[in-house]
Coordinates of C-alpha atoms in Angstrom, one line a residue:
Chain A
M1241 CA 42.3 5.3 4.0
T1242 CA 43.8 6.3 7.1
P1243 CA 44.5 9.7 7.6
L1244 CA 48.0 9.2 7.8
R1245 CA 48.1 7.8 4.2
F1246 CA 45.4 10.1 2.8
L1247 CA 48.2 13.0 4.0
L1248 CA 51.2 11.4 2.6
T1249 CA 49.5 11.0 -1.1
S1250 CA 48.5 14.6 -0.9
V1251 CA 51.6 15.5 0.1
F1252 CA 53.5 12.8 -2.1
L1253 CA 51.4 14.1 -5.5
W1254 CA 52.3 17.8 -4.5
C1255 CA 56.2 17.0 -4.3
A1256 CA 55.9 15.0 -7.6
A1257 CA 54.2 18.0 -8.9
I1258 CA 57.5 19.8 -8.5
V1259 CA 59.9 17.3 -9.6
A1260 CA 57.8 16.4 -12.6
T1261 CA 57.5 19.9 -14.0
P1262 CA 61.2 20.1 -15.4
V1263 CA 61.3 16.5 -16.7
L1264 CA 57.7 17.2 -18.3
A1265 CA 59.4 20.5 -19.8
S1266 CA 62.1 18.4 -21.3
F1267 CA 60.0 17.1 -23.6
D1268 CA 57.9 18.7 -26.5
G1269 CA 54.0 19.3 -26.9
A1270 CA 51.4 18.2 -24.7
A1271 CA 54.4 17.4 -22.1
A1272 CA 56.0 20.9 -22.4
K1273 CA 52.4 22.8 -22.2
A1274 CA 51.8 20.9 -18.8
A1275 CA 55.0 21.9 -18.0
S1276 CA 54.1 25.3 -18.5
L1277 CA 50.9 25.3 -16.7
L1278 CA 52.4 24.0 -13.7
Y1279 CA 55.1 26.5 -13.8
Q1280 CA 52.4 29.2 -13.9
F1281 CA 50.5 27.8 -10.8
F1282 CA 54.2 27.4 -8.6
F1283 CA 55.1 30.8 -9.6
C1284 CA 51.9 31.9 -6.9
V1285 CA 54.0 30.2 -4.5
C1286 CA 57.4 30.7 -5.1
H1287 CA 59.7 33.3 -6.6
Q1288 CA 61.3 30.3 -9.2
L1289 CA 64.5 32.4 -10.0
D1290 CA 66.6 30.1 -12.2
S1291 CA 69.8 30.8 -9.8
H1292 CA 68.0 29.7 -6.2
S1293 CA 66.7 26.5 -7.8
F1294 CA 67.7 22.7 -8.4
H1295 CA 67.7 21.8 -12.1
L1296 CA 66.6 18.4 -13.6
A1297 CA 67.1 17.4 -17.5
G1298 CA 68.4 21.2 -17.7
F1299 CA 65.0 22.5 -16.3
K1300 CA 64.9 24.0 -13.0
F1301 CA 62.4 22.4 -10.4
A1302 CA 58.7 24.4 -10.3
V1303 CA 60.3 25.8 -6.6
C1304 CA 63.0 27.3 -5.3
V1305 CA 65.7 25.4 -3.3
R1306 CA 64.3 26.4 0.1
C1307 CA 60.6 25.8 -1.0
T1308 CA 61.5 22.5 -2.2
S1309 CA 63.5 21.6 1.2
I1310 CA 60.4 22.5 3.1
Y1311 CA 58.3 20.1 1.0
A1312 CA 60.7 17.6 1.3
A1313 CA 61.2 17.8 4.8
F1314 CA 57.7 17.9 5.5
F1315 CA 57.0 14.6 3.3
L1316 CA 60.1 12.9 5.1
G1317 CA 58.4 14.2 8.5
L1318 CA 55.3 12.9 7.7
L1319 CA 56.5 9.8 6.7
F1320 CA 58.1 9.2 9.7
S1321 CA 55.7 10.8 12.3
P1322 CA 55.1 7.7 14.0
M1323 CA 58.3 7.8 15.2
I1324 CA 58.8 11.5 15.7
R1325 CA 55.4 11.2 18.1
R1326 CA 57.0 9.1 20.5
T1327 CA 59.9 11.5 21.1
R1328 CA 59.6 14.2 23.6
I1329 CA 59.9 17.2 21.1
V1330 CA 56.5 16.7 20.1
D1331 CA 55.6 17.8 24.2
V1332 CA 57.3 21.3 23.5
H1333 CA 54.9 24.4 22.5
P1334 CA 54.1 24.8 18.5
A1335 CA 54.7 28.1 18.8
R1336 CA 58.1 27.8 20.4
V1337 CA 58.7 25.4 17.6
L1338 CA 57.8 27.5 14.6
I1339 CA 59.3 30.8 16.2
L1340 CA 62.8 28.8 16.7
S1341 CA 63.0 27.4 13.4
L1342 CA 62.2 30.3 11.4
V1343 CA 65.0 32.3 13.0
P1344 CA 67.8 30.6 11.0
M1345 CA 66.0 31.3 7.7
G1346 CA 65.1 34.8 9.2
F1347 CA 68.6 35.5 9.3
D1348 CA 69.6 33.8 6.2
V1349 CA 66.9 36.0 4.4
A1350 CA 67.9 39.1 6.1
L1351 CA 71.7 38.8 5.6
A1352 CA 71.2 38.0 2.1
T1353 CA 68.6 41.0 1.8
F1354 CA 71.0 43.6 3.2
G1355 CA 74.2 42.2 1.2
I1356 CA 75.8 41.1 4.4
H1357 CA 76.6 37.3 3.3
E1358 CA 75.6 35.7 0.4
S1359 CA 72.6 32.8 0.6
T1360 CA 74.2 29.5 -0.9
T1361 CA 72.2 26.3 -2.0
M1362 CA 73.3 24.7 1.2
T1363 CA 72.1 27.8 3.7
R1364 CA 68.7 27.8 1.8
G1365 CA 68.5 24.0 1.7
I1366 CA 69.8 23.5 5.5
T1367 CA 67.3 26.4 6.6
G1368 CA 64.2 25.1 4.4
L1369 CA 64.9 21.8 6.0
I1370 CA 64.9 23.0 9.8
F1371 CA 61.4 25.1 8.9
G1372 CA 60.2 22.1 6.9
L1373 CA 60.7 19.6 10.0
A1374 CA 59.5 22.3 12.3
L1375 CA 55.9 22.5 10.6
T1376 CA 55.6 18.5 10.6
I1377 CA 55.5 18.8 14.1
V1378 CA 53.4 21.4 14.4
L1379 CA 51.2 20.3 11.7
V1380 CA 51.0 16.9 11.5
P1381 CA 48.8 16.0 14.6
V1382 CA 46.2 18.4 13.7
L1383 CA 46.1 17.5 9.7
E1384 CA 45.6 14.0 10.9
E1385 CA 42.6 15.3 13.1
S1386 CA 41.2 17.0 10.3
A1387 CA 41.9 14.7 7.5
D1388 CA 40.1 12.0 9.8
K1389 CA 36.9 13.9 10.4
F1390 CA 37.1 14.9 6.8
L1391 CA 37.5 11.2 5.7
S1392 CA 34.8 10.3 7.7
R1393 CA 32.2 12.9 6.3
V1394 CA 33.1 11.5 2.8
R1395 CA 32.6 7.9 4.2
T1396 CA 29.1 9.3 5.3
L1397 CA 28.1 11.1 2.0
A1398 CA 28.9 8.3 -0.1
I1399 CA 27.1 5.6 2.1
T1400 CA 24.2 8.2 2.1
L1401 CA 24.4 8.5 -1.8
A1402 CA 24.5 4.5 -2.3
E1403 CA 21.6 4.1 -0.4
R1404 CA 19.5 6.7 -2.0
N1405 CA 21.0 5.4 -5.7
L1406 CA 19.8 1.9 -4.4
R1407 CA 16.3 2.9 -3.4
N1408 CA 15.9 4.6 -6.8
L1409 CA 17.2 1.5 -8.6
Q1410 CA 14.9 -0.9 -6.5
S1411 CA 11.9 1.6 -6.9
A1412 CA 12.5 1.8 -10.4
L1413 CA 12.8 -1.9 -10.5
N1414 CA 9.2 -2.1 -9.3
L1415 CA 7.8 0.4 -11.6
R1416 CA 8.6 -1.2 -14.5
N1417 CA 7.7 -5.1 -13.2
P1418 CA 5.3 -4.9 -10.5
S1419 CA 5.3 -8.5 -10.0
N1420 CA 9.0 -7.6 -8.5
Q1421 CA 7.3 -6.3 -5.3
S1422 CA 5.5 -9.3 -4.8
R1423 CA 8.4 -11.3 -5.2
I1424 CA 10.4 -9.6 -2.9
N1425 CA 7.8 -9.4 -0.2
H1426 CA 7.3 -13.0 -0.5
A1427 CA 11.1 -13.7 -0.1
T1428 CA 10.8 -12.0 2.9
K1429 CA 8.2 -13.3 4.8
T1430 CA 9.5 -17.1 3.9
R1431 CA 12.9 -15.8 5.2
Chain B
M553 CA 26.1 28.5 26.5
R554 CA 26.4 31.4 24.6
P555 CA 26.7 30.7 20.9
K556 CA 30.0 31.2 19.1
P557 CA 30.5 34.9 17.7
D558 CA 30.4 34.8 14.2
R559 CA 33.3 33.7 11.9
L560 CA 33.1 36.1 8.7
M561 CA 34.6 39.3 10.7
P562 CA 37.9 37.5 11.5
A563 CA 38.5 35.9 7.8
L564 CA 37.8 39.2 6.6
Y565 CA 40.4 40.9 8.4
G566 CA 42.7 37.9 7.8
G567 CA 42.0 37.8 4.1
L568 CA 42.1 41.5 3.5
I569 CA 45.9 41.0 5.3
I570 CA 46.4 38.7 3.0
A571 CA 44.8 40.3 -0.2
G572 CA 47.0 43.4 0.9
I573 CA 50.5 41.4 1.8
S574 CA 49.8 39.4 -2.1
A575 CA 48.9 42.4 -4.0
I576 CA 51.2 45.5 -2.8
P577 CA 54.3 45.1 -5.1
G578 CA 57.4 44.5 -2.8
L579 CA 55.3 43.2 0.0
N580 CA 54.2 40.2 -1.9
L581 CA 57.8 39.0 -2.2
I582 CA 56.8 37.4 1.6
N583 CA 54.9 35.1 -0.4
A584 CA 57.7 34.0 -2.5
C585 CA 58.7 32.3 0.8
C586 CA 56.1 28.9 0.7
C587 CA 53.3 31.7 1.0
A588 CA 54.0 32.8 4.5
G589 CA 51.9 35.6 3.9
I590 CA 49.3 33.4 3.3
L591 CA 49.8 31.2 6.1
L592 CA 50.1 34.4 8.7
G593 CA 46.5 35.7 7.3
G594 CA 44.8 32.1 8.2
F595 CA 46.8 32.2 11.6
L596 CA 45.8 35.6 12.4
A597 CA 42.0 34.8 11.7
V598 CA 42.2 32.1 14.2
F599 CA 44.1 34.7 16.3
F600 CA 41.4 37.0 15.8
Y601 CA 38.5 34.7 16.4
K602 CA 40.1 33.5 19.7
Q603 CA 39.8 37.1 20.7
E604 CA 36.2 37.6 20.1
L605 CA 35.5 34.2 22.4
T606 CA 34.4 34.8 26.1
P607 CA 34.5 32.1 28.6
D608 CA 31.1 31.1 28.6
M609 CA 31.1 30.0 25.1
D610 CA 32.1 26.6 23.6
S611 CA 35.7 26.3 23.0
L612 CA 37.7 26.7 20.0
T613 CA 37.7 23.7 18.0
S614 CA 39.3 22.2 15.0
T615 CA 36.6 22.4 12.9
D616 CA 36.6 26.2 13.7
C617 CA 40.0 26.9 12.5
V618 CA 39.8 25.2 9.3
R619 CA 36.3 26.9 8.5
L620 CA 37.9 30.1 9.4
G621 CA 40.9 29.0 7.1
A622 CA 38.8 28.4 4.4
L623 CA 37.0 31.2 4.2
T624 CA 39.6 33.5 4.9
G625 CA 41.2 32.0 1.8
V626 CA 38.2 32.6 -0.5
I627 CA 38.2 36.0 0.6
A628 CA 41.8 36.8 0.4
A629 CA 41.7 35.2 -3.3
V630 CA 38.6 37.7 -4.4
A631 CA 39.9 40.5 -2.5
G632 CA 43.5 39.9 -3.6
T633 CA 42.2 39.4 -7.4
A634 CA 40.2 42.9 -7.2
I635 CA 43.5 44.8 -5.6
S636 CA 45.7 43.4 -8.2
I637 CA 43.8 44.8 -11.0
L638 CA 43.0 48.2 -9.5
V639 CA 46.9 48.3 -9.2
M640 CA 47.5 47.3 -12.6
L641 CA 45.3 49.4 -13.9
V642 CA 46.1 52.7 -11.8
F643 CA 50.3 52.1 -11.5
G644 CA 50.8 49.9 -14.4
N645 CA 52.8 46.7 -14.1
I646 CA 54.9 47.7 -11.4
A647 CA 54.8 44.5 -9.4
I648 CA 57.2 43.2 -11.8
E649 CA 59.4 45.8 -11.9
T650 CA 59.8 45.9 -8.1
M651 CA 60.9 42.6 -8.2
M652 CA 63.2 43.0 -11.0
N653 CA 64.8 45.9 -9.0
I654 CA 64.9 43.8 -6.3
I655 CA 66.9 41.0 -8.2
H656 CA 68.8 43.4 -9.6
R657 CA 70.1 44.4 -6.6
M658 CA 70.9 40.8 -5.1
N659 CA 73.0 40.5 -8.4
V660 CA 71.1 37.6 -9.8
E661 CA 71.7 37.1 -13.4
L662 CA 68.6 36.0 -15.4
P663 CA 69.1 34.1 -18.5
S664 CA 68.3 36.3 -21.6
N665 CA 65.0 34.4 -22.6
I666 CA 63.9 35.2 -19.2
E667 CA 64.6 38.6 -19.4
Q668 CA 62.6 38.5 -22.6
L669 CA 59.6 36.6 -21.2
I670 CA 59.6 39.4 -18.1
E671 CA 59.8 42.0 -20.5
D672 CA 56.9 40.9 -22.7
G673 CA 54.6 40.3 -19.5
M674 CA 55.4 43.8 -18.0
R675 CA 54.0 45.1 -21.8
E676 CA 50.7 42.9 -20.9
K677 CA 47.5 44.2 -20.9
I678 CA 44.7 42.7 -17.9
S679 CA 42.1 40.5 -19.7
L680 CA 38.9 39.1 -18.5
L681 CA 40.3 35.5 -19.0
G682 CA 43.3 36.4 -17.7
A683 CA 41.6 37.4 -14.8
M684 CA 39.8 34.9 -14.3
F685 CA 42.3 32.5 -14.4
S686 CA 44.1 34.1 -11.5
L687 CA 41.4 34.4 -9.6
M688 CA 41.1 30.2 -10.0
I689 CA 44.7 30.0 -9.3
N690 CA 44.6 32.6 -6.6
L691 CA 41.2 30.6 -4.9
F692 CA 43.1 27.3 -4.7
V693 CA 46.4 28.4 -3.5
D694 CA 45.0 31.0 -1.0
V695 CA 42.1 28.6 0.4
L696 CA 44.9 25.7 1.1
F697 CA 47.5 27.6 2.7
S698 CA 45.3 29.7 4.5
T699 CA 43.7 26.7 6.1
L700 CA 47.2 25.6 7.1
G701 CA 47.6 29.0 8.7
G702 CA 44.5 28.1 10.6
L703 CA 45.2 24.8 11.5
I704 CA 48.9 26.5 12.4
G705 CA 46.8 28.6 14.8
W706 CA 44.6 25.8 16.2
S707 CA 47.9 24.1 17.2
V708 CA 49.0 27.2 19.0
F709 CA 45.6 28.8 20.8
K710 CA 43.7 25.1 21.3
P711 CA 42.4 24.5 24.9
K712 CA 45.2 22.9 26.7
A713 CA 42.6 20.7 28.4
I714 CA 42.2 18.8 24.8
G715 CA 45.8 19.1 23.9

């Protein structure tokens, strides 16, 4: 698995959990319990206000409109990251990209908090999308680098474990039937 | 080359910043926006670590930032859960009260069943199982987002020769 595919799968699962929560909540029994756990889990990440959320099957998403937009933009950015990398925007310093993308969101939140302007689904969605795309520009190259290191470590660990298991299996077989060892030795010599 | 400084102190500062943001009622609303407070803690841990690096040491690596972010998240989860329990024991469930005040000030209408659920939540007492559950969730979320914060830190502070 390539680092990009690993990241895409992880982010897709996160986004799928957000969309699956209201669908699960619309059923009874175990599905509803799973939805309740997912709502509780995502409450650590988002305020989950009903009026600030998208709805599906009569139930709200696991996170608000702004957070949904951020994660969706991040997923889309990740999907199109090979194309984004070819543009010159990746040459801009990451701190500048982050600060610039935070400005519209900061204004939207601050003005709504002080009652100057009412934040709407549209403004929350657009500002979230901008921040999510900026996060893609800043995070994807470093995430890919880290995922590559992580995956190569997992691969090395898996190979070491497999080798150890094979050796253990071989010695167990030899203990059970000592003539196996002489056969193996003979086969190696003839080869 | 001198060895790199210990990661514990910057992680501790970052972790305590996250714990403070997460546990102080009102201030914890920062985390309502995609865990911005947790991302900030991971980012600041990398910033503090960078300050301790001198030219005669090896330069900052992405592995340093990932480890620093993860360690910051672990410290934040433990400290945050402990501070929340202390705040709840001393002041009661003021976190929900503060949030409700802000929601009412923003003229947001909540459905009656949600209002009921919140009122039930305000009457809830601390249990060992609840604290453990909260710690587990905090560990997952804090480590994940703090590591992302650390990676943002790497992206911003990485040495120019590498980038």
